[in-house]
Amino acid sequence: MNLPQPPHLTHFDADGQAHMVDVGDKAETRRVAVASGRILMQPATFAMVRDGSAKKGDVIGIARIAAIQGSKRTSELIPLCHPIPLTRVAAEFDLDEPASAVRCTVTAETVGRTGVEMEALTAVSVALLTIYDMCKAVDRGMRIEDVQLMEKRGGKSGHWVAPGQSSAGG
C-alpha cells in the first residue's frame, strides 16, 4: 500500500538542522502575495483614527509607511527569510465603523526566485502594531487579530487563495 508522503518542512535539512532554503536553481518569476489583518478598538479610539484627530497625527498614513518599511525589513526580522528585491508594496486600510475596527490589506510583489508571503504578512503586522502604538495612550485594550495570507501567485506552487476568499485578480 502506497501512502502519500507527508509534506516536509523546507527550512530543515535531512538531519533536522535549520537552514536557509537554496533557491539558486529556481526560475525567476513574478510573485505576488496578499495578506490582511485587523485591529479592534473602542468606538472613541476608532473615531479618532477615522477623523485623523489622534494626538500623534495621521494614524492611517503613518501605518501605511510602516507597512512598506516593515516589508522591506522582513529578512532582518525572520531568521531564514531571503532578502528579496520588492517591486511593489501597497497597503490599503478599510474602516469598519460598526466593529470599531481597521483592516489592513497588503499586496507585495517581486520578480524573483522566492515568494513574498512573509513580506506581506510582516507588513500587515507592522502596520497594525503601529496603529496600536499610536493609540495606546487612550486604548490599551486594542486587539490585533486575523493576520493571515489571503492569496499568493507565482512560482512552482502556482496560485493559492485562502479558503472562503475570492481571487484579488492581477
Backbone as CSV, one residue per row, in Angstrom:
resi,resn,N_x,N_y,N_z,CA_x,CA_y,CA_z,C_x,C_y,C_z
1,MET,0.832,-1.175,0.000,0.000,0.000,0.000,0.887,1.252,0.000
2,ASN,0.698,2.122,-1.002,1.482,3.357,-1.108,0.725,4.507,-0.475
3,LEU,1.196,4.936,0.679,0.593,6.087,1.348,1.266,7.360,0.859
4,PRO,0.502,8.449,0.741,1.136,9.693,0.320,2.146,10.147,1.366
5,GLN,3.228,10.710,0.883,4.263,11.234,1.771,3.780,12.533,2.400
6,PRO,3.999,12.687,3.708,3.611,13.954,4.326,4.501,15.073,3.799
7,PRO,3.975,16.291,3.748,4.816,17.394,3.294,5.971,17.581,4.269
8,HIS,7.082,18.051,3.754,8.239,18.270,4.623,8.449,19.772,4.828
9,LEU,9.064,20.093,5.930,9.380,21.490,6.235,10.684,21.844,5.543
10,THR,10.634,22.803,4.635,11.783,23.103,3.786,12.923,23.799,4.521
11,HIS,12.669,24.333,5.703,13.725,25.046,6.424,14.548,24.129,7.327
12,PHE,14.391,22.804,7.157,15.198,21.846,7.907,15.847,20.896,6.924
13,ASP,17.137,20.587,7.161,17.823,19.646,6.288,17.502,18.214,6.714
14,ALA,18.134,17.240,6.063,17.854,15.830,6.330,18.181,15.438,7.770
15,ASP,19.067,16.184,8.413,19.442,15.908,9.803,18.609,16.703,10.805
16,GLY,17.618,17.459,10.301,16.764,18.233,11.189,17.343,19.568,11.618
17,GLN,18.411,19.991,10.962,19.042,21.270,11.295,18.421,22.398,10.453
18,ALA,18.197,23.528,11.082,17.639,24.677,10.366,18.637,25.182,9.331
19,HIS,18.121,25.579,8.186,18.965,26.161,7.140,18.117,27.065,6.255
20,MET,18.801,27.943,5.528,18.133,28.799,4.564,17.953,27.974,3.288
21,VAL,16.744,27.932,2.786,16.429,27.132,1.599,17.242,27.628,0.407
22,ASP,17.794,26.699,-0.365,18.544,27.037,-1.572,17.551,27.302,-2.696
23,VAL,17.500,28.538,-3.164,16.591,28.894,-4.253,17.355,29.173,-5.547
24,GLY,18.654,28.845,-5.559,19.507,29.154,-6.700,19.062,28.554,-8.020
25,ASP,18.449,27.386,-7.989,18.026,26.728,-9.226,16.595,27.056,-9.624
26,LYS,15.897,27.821,-8.816,14.506,28.157,-9.128,14.460,29.261,-10.186
27,ALA,13.419,29.229,-10.983,13.245,30.240,-12.027,12.769,31.557,-11.421
28,GLU,13.218,32.652,-12.003,12.703,33.959,-11.601,11.342,34.152,-12.255
29,THR,10.345,34.386,-11.426,9.005,34.635,-11.922,8.401,35.790,-11.135
30,ARG,7.334,36.354,-11.669,6.599,37.383,-10.935,5.860,36.695,-9.800
31,ARG,6.016,37.214,-8.592,5.401,36.625,-7.412,4.642,37.709,-6.664
32,VAL,3.443,37.362,-6.245,2.555,38.299,-5.560,1.982,37.619,-4.332
33,ALA,1.896,38.359,-3.238,1.229,37.842,-2.047,0.338,38.939,-1.481
34,VAL,-0.831,38.519,-1.008,-1.781,39.437,-0.369,-2.047,38.901,1.037
35,ALA,-1.874,39.763,2.030,-2.138,39.390,3.419,-3.040,40.443,4.029
36,SER,-3.746,40.070,5.089,-4.589,41.045,5.766,-4.694,40.721,7.248
37,GLY,-5.179,41.672,7.990,-5.430,41.522,9.414,-6.192,42.747,9.881
38,ARG,-6.643,42.721,11.131,-7.379,43.881,11.615,-7.073,44.146,13.079
39,ILE,-7.378,45.374,13.477,-7.237,45.779,14.856,-8.582,46.315,15.329
40,LEU,-9.037,45.798,16.451,-10.297,46.234,17.044,-9.986,47.190,18.187
41,MET,-10.850,48.187,18.362,-10.618,49.215,19.374,-11.941,49.741,19.895
42,GLN,-11.860,50.582,20.899,-13.046,51.233,21.443,-13.617,52.194,20.393
43,PRO,-14.935,52.426,20.394,-15.534,53.347,19.421,-14.899,54.750,19.445
44,ALA,-14.545,55.261,20.609,-13.931,56.596,20.681,-12.551,56.597,20.021
45,THR,-11.811,55.516,20.188,-10.497,55.395,19.547,-10.671,55.321,18.039
46,PHE,-11.640,54.522,17.610,-11.923,54.401,16.182,-12.258,55.769,15.582
47,ALA,-13.057,56.557,16.290,-13.428,57.893,15.804,-12.192,58.772,15.642
48,MET,-11.246,58.687,16.576,-10.004,59.467,16.457,-9.212,59.052,15.220
49,VAL,-9.125,57.741,14.988,-8.404,57.245,13.816,-9.118,57.693,12.537
50,ARG,-10.419,57.497,12.503,-11.230,57.862,11.322,-11.116,59.348,11.014
51,ASP,-11.199,60.187,12.054,-11.216,61.636,11.867,-9.823,62.253,11.755
52,GLY,-8.775,61.451,11.984,-7.417,61.986,11.923,-7.092,62.905,13.085
53,SER,-7.759,62.703,14.224,-7.578,63.614,15.355,-6.737,63.013,16.485
54,ALA,-6.035,61.905,16.224,-5.175,61.316,17.256,-4.040,62.273,17.574
55,LYS,-3.636,62.287,18.820,-2.603,63.211,19.293,-1.306,63.088,18.490
56,LYS,-0.966,61.864,18.063,0.284,61.643,17.332,0.151,61.896,15.834
57,GLY,-1.030,62.270,15.344,-1.176,62.607,13.931,-1.993,61.606,13.134
58,ASP,-1.716,61.561,11.841,-2.440,60.740,10.880,-2.085,59.264,11.067
59,VAL,-2.888,58.560,11.845,-2.600,57.173,12.200,-2.523,56.296,10.952
60,ILE,-3.472,56.397,10.062,-3.502,55.539,8.868,-2.322,55.856,7.948
61,GLY,-2.016,57.120,7.765,-0.877,57.497,6.918,0.439,56.946,7.448
62,ILE,0.637,57.059,8.759,1.863,56.535,9.366,1.880,55.010,9.282
63,ALA,0.741,54.362,9.501,0.670,52.898,9.415,0.972,52.417,7.996
64,ARG,0.570,53.178,6.996,0.863,52.807,5.595,2.376,52.812,5.351
65,ILE,3.041,53.869,5.814,4.500,53.941,5.661,5.167,52.815,6.456
66,ALA,4.666,52.535,7.659,5.227,51.464,8.488,5.096,50.110,7.788
67,ALA,3.969,49.877,7.119,3.771,48.615,6.398,4.839,48.451,5.316
68,ILE,5.061,49.503,4.559,6.055,49.445,3.481,7.445,49.222,4.064
69,GLN,7.765,49.961,5.103,9.072,49.805,5.740,9.223,48.398,6.323
70,GLY,8.184,47.896,6.969,8.234,46.551,7.544,8.475,45.486,6.489
71,SER,7.814,45.631,5.335,8.002,44.642,4.272,9.452,44.596,3.823
72,LYS,10.094,45.755,3.767,11.483,45.832,3.308,12.469,45.287,4.337
73,ARG,12.050,45.164,5.592,12.948,44.698,6.659,12.686,43.246,7.066
74,THR,11.830,42.549,6.333,11.418,41.200,6.723,12.594,40.258,6.935
75,SER,13.556,40.256,6.033,14.669,39.304,6.164,15.545,39.610,7.374
76,GLU,15.459,40.817,7.912,16.201,41.154,9.134,15.466,40.648,10.377
77,LEU,14.161,40.411,10.265,13.338,40.007,11.403,13.089,38.501,11.463
78,ILE,12.928,37.874,10.316,12.619,36.445,10.231,13.916,35.736,9.826
79,PRO,14.505,34.954,10.714,15.873,34.465,10.516,16.163,33.747,9.203
80,LEU,15.248,32.967,8.667,15.566,32.179,7.476,14.968,32.732,6.188
81,CYS,14.450,33.953,6.238,13.918,34.601,5.028,15.056,35.127,4.164
82,HIS,14.867,34.984,2.865,15.820,35.575,1.928,15.548,37.066,1.793
83,PRO,16.584,37.881,1.699,16.342,39.279,1.335,15.951,39.308,-0.145
84,ILE,14.848,39.953,-0.457,14.391,39.949,-1.844,14.127,41.376,-2.319
85,PRO,14.297,41.600,-3.619,14.012,42.931,-4.164,12.505,43.080,-4.414
86,LEU,11.876,43.886,-3.624,10.444,44.126,-3.806,10.236,45.079,-4.970
87,THR,9.264,44.768,-5.814,8.942,45.652,-6.930,7.725,46.514,-6.632
88,ARG,6.921,46.092,-5.635,5.732,46.867,-5.266,5.244,46.413,-3.896
89,VAL,4.846,47.384,-3.087,4.160,47.104,-1.827,3.044,48.137,-1.708
90,ALA,1.810,47.669,-1.584,0.662,48.559,-1.442,-0.105,48.172,-0.188
91,ALA,-0.365,49.143,0.669,-1.121,48.911,1.906,-2.433,49.675,1.817
92,GLU,-3.525,48.946,2.009,-4.857,49.552,1.991,-5.495,49.382,3.363
93,PHE,-6.283,50.359,3.756,-6.940,50.322,5.063,-8.432,50.527,4.870
94,ASP,-9.207,49.649,5.477,-10.660,49.744,5.431,-11.156,49.973,6.848
95,LEU,-11.985,50.996,7.011,-12.539,51.333,8.312,-13.905,50.680,8.463
96,ASP,-14.049,49.885,9.499,-15.293,49.167,9.790,-15.898,49.790,11.045
97,GLU,-16.744,50.819,10.831,-17.288,51.554,11.964,-18.138,50.699,12.898
98,PRO,-19.043,49.840,12.385,-19.852,49.035,13.315,-19.007,48.162,14.254
99,ALA,-17.861,47.683,13.768,-16.993,46.830,14.583,-15.919,47.627,15.318
100,SER,-15.824,48.928,15.049,-14.726,49.758,15.580,-13.387,49.092,15.272
101,ALA,-13.213,48.770,14.000,-12.020,48.032,13.576,-11.424,48.652,12.320
102,VAL,-10.124,48.480,12.180,-9.409,48.882,10.972,-8.788,47.625,10.387
103,ARG,-9.093,47.344,9.118,-8.490,46.213,8.413,-7.392,46.744,7.514
104,CYS,-6.243,46.091,7.579,-5.125,46.407,6.695,-4.939,45.246,5.729
105,THR,-4.826,45.565,4.449,-4.540,44.565,3.422,-3.309,45.029,2.661
106,VAL,-2.325,44.152,2.574,-1.071,44.486,1.890,-0.868,43.550,0.717
107,THR,-0.492,44.131,-0.414,-0.075,43.372,-1.585,1.407,43.632,-1.786
108,ALA,2.192,42.565,-1.804,3.633,42.669,-2.028,3.976,41.909,-3.305
109,GLU,4.898,42.470,-4.084,5.276,41.850,-5.355,6.782,41.877,-5.536
110,THR,7.262,40.887,-6.278,8.662,40.826,-6.677,8.766,40.039,-7.969
111,VAL,9.900,40.128,-8.610,10.280,39.204,-9.673,11.520,38.521,-9.122
112,GLY,11.377,37.246,-8.796,12.492,36.581,-8.149,12.303,35.094,-8.033
113,ARG,13.130,34.487,-7.158,13.179,33.037,-7.011,12.445,32.518,-5.783
114,THR,11.920,33.420,-4.972,11.182,33.004,-3.787,10.020,33.959,-3.573
115,GLY,9.021,33.482,-2.874,7.784,34.241,-2.722,7.879,35.408,-1.754
116,VAL,6.806,36.186,-1.710,6.750,37.395,-0.879,5.680,37.287,0.206
117,GLU,5.312,36.044,0.561,4.301,35.875,1.601,4.743,36.485,2.922
118,MET,5.981,36.244,3.317,6.456,36.755,4.604,6.524,38.284,4.608
119,GLU,6.845,38.868,3.475,6.890,40.326,3.387,5.499,40.921,3.549
120,ALA,4.495,40.301,2.919,3.121,40.795,3.048,2.616,40.629,4.483
121,LEU,2.883,39.476,5.095,2.453,39.237,6.474,3.157,40.166,7.461
122,THR,4.436,40.383,7.257,5.180,41.296,8.130,4.647,42.713,7.985
123,ALA,4.372,43.122,6.765,3.856,44.475,6.526,2.532,44.697,7.258
124,VAL,1.623,43.732,7.172,0.337,43.851,7.865,0.568,43.945,9.370
125,SER,1.404,43.069,9.891,1.669,43.052,11.333,2.253,44.375,11.808
126,VAL,3.219,44.904,11.073,3.854,46.169,11.465,2.856,47.324,11.361
127,ALA,2.017,47.326,10.345,1.008,48.385,10.218,0.058,48.373,11.411
128,LEU,-0.419,47.182,11.780,-1.363,47.085,12.889,-0.689,47.409,14.221
129,LEU,0.554,46.995,14.383,1.302,47.359,15.597,1.527,48.865,15.675
130,THR,1.706,49.493,14.533,1.881,50.946,14.503,0.602,51.644,14.949
131,ILE,-0.540,51.158,14.485,-1.816,51.723,14.936,-1.929,51.566,16.444
132,TYR,-1.588,50.388,16.942,-1.636,50.162,18.395,-0.726,51.170,19.104
133,ASP,0.484,51.304,18.636,1.451,52.210,19.271,0.945,53.648,19.284
134,MET,0.356,54.068,18.190,-0.091,55.459,18.096,-1.326,55.742,18.949
135,CYS,-2.096,54.706,19.279,-3.357,54.899,20.004,-3.348,54.322,21.423
136,LYS,-2.268,53.717,21.829,-2.250,53.021,23.122,-2.457,53.949,24.316
137,ALA,-2.150,55.218,24.185,-2.339,56.146,25.304,-3.807,56.279,25.680
138,VAL,-4.703,56.036,24.720,-6.131,56.156,25.009,-6.864,54.815,25.025
139,ASP,-6.209,53.747,24.538,-6.907,52.453,24.446,-5.896,51.311,24.463
140,ARG,-5.553,50.848,25.641,-4.592,49.739,25.752,-5.245,48.387,25.472
141,GLY,-6.550,48.341,25.351,-7.259,47.086,25.128,-7.468,46.742,23.669
142,MET,-6.837,47.469,22.750,-6.983,47.134,21.333,-6.510,45.700,21.103
143,ARG,-7.107,45.054,20.103,-6.786,43.655,19.834,-6.502,43.471,18.347
144,ILE,-5.346,42.914,18.061,-4.961,42.578,16.691,-5.373,41.133,16.440
145,GLU,-6.032,40.899,15.295,-6.494,39.541,15.000,-6.533,39.276,13.502
146,ASP,-6.679,38.015,13.189,-6.892,37.550,11.812,-5.779,37.926,10.837
147,VAL,-4.539,38.009,11.303,-3.431,38.250,10.376,-3.205,36.946,9.624
148,GLN,-3.375,37.015,8.306,-3.267,35.785,7.515,-2.956,36.079,6.058
149,LEU,-2.403,35.065,5.410,-2.176,35.121,3.973,-3.511,34.891,3.281
150,MET,-3.863,35.777,2.368,-5.119,35.663,1.646,-4.931,35.031,0.261
151,GLU,-3.772,35.319,-0.351,-3.544,34.837,-1.708,-2.067,34.923,-2.026
152,LYS,-1.595,33.991,-2.867,-0.247,34.079,-3.420,-0.282,33.579,-4.850
153,ARG,0.535,34.234,-5.680,0.633,33.863,-7.087,2.103,33.797,-7.483
154,GLY,2.398,32.886,-8.401,3.745,32.778,-8.944,4.519,31.634,-8.342
155,GLY,5.630,31.325,-8.991,6.489,30.260,-8.504,5.977,28.886,-8.853
156,LYS,6.712,27.886,-8.389,6.409,26.487,-8.715,5.052,26.045,-8.192
157,SER,4.668,26.549,-7.015,3.392,26.096,-6.439,2.182,26.823,-7.021
158,GLY,2.422,27.840,-7.861,1.319,28.470,-8.580,0.447,29.384,-7.749
159,HIS,-0.841,29.343,-8.043,-1.814,30.267,-7.452,-2.523,29.577,-6.293
160,TRP,-2.606,30.285,-5.164,-3.285,29.775,-3.988,-4.160,30.886,-3.417
161,VAL,-5.369,30.558,-3.054,-6.291,31.508,-2.428,-6.788,30.886,-1.131
162,ALA,-6.815,31.679,-0.063,-7.290,31.176,1.230,-8.705,30.659,1.088
163,PRO,-9.030,29.568,1.768,-10.388,29.037,1.708,-11.411,30.116,2.096
164,GLY,-12.467,30.196,1.308,-13.524,31.175,1.580,-13.281,32.546,0.987
165,GLN,-12.152,32.719,0.298,-11.815,34.015,-0.307,-11.933,33.919,-1.824
166,SER,-12.103,35.070,-2.462,-12.064,35.106,-3.909,-10.751,35.747,-4.323
167,SER,-10.308,35.424,-5.515,-9.039,35.939,-6.009,-9.078,37.445,-6.152
168,ALA,-7.940,38.078,-5.824,-7.826,39.536,-5.955,-7.488,39.933,-7.378
169,GLY,-7.323,38.981,-8.258,-7.004,39.284,-9.656,-5.547,39.619,-9.831
170,GLY,-5.203,40.198,-10.983,-3.850,40.676,-11.180,-3.019,39.807,-12.002
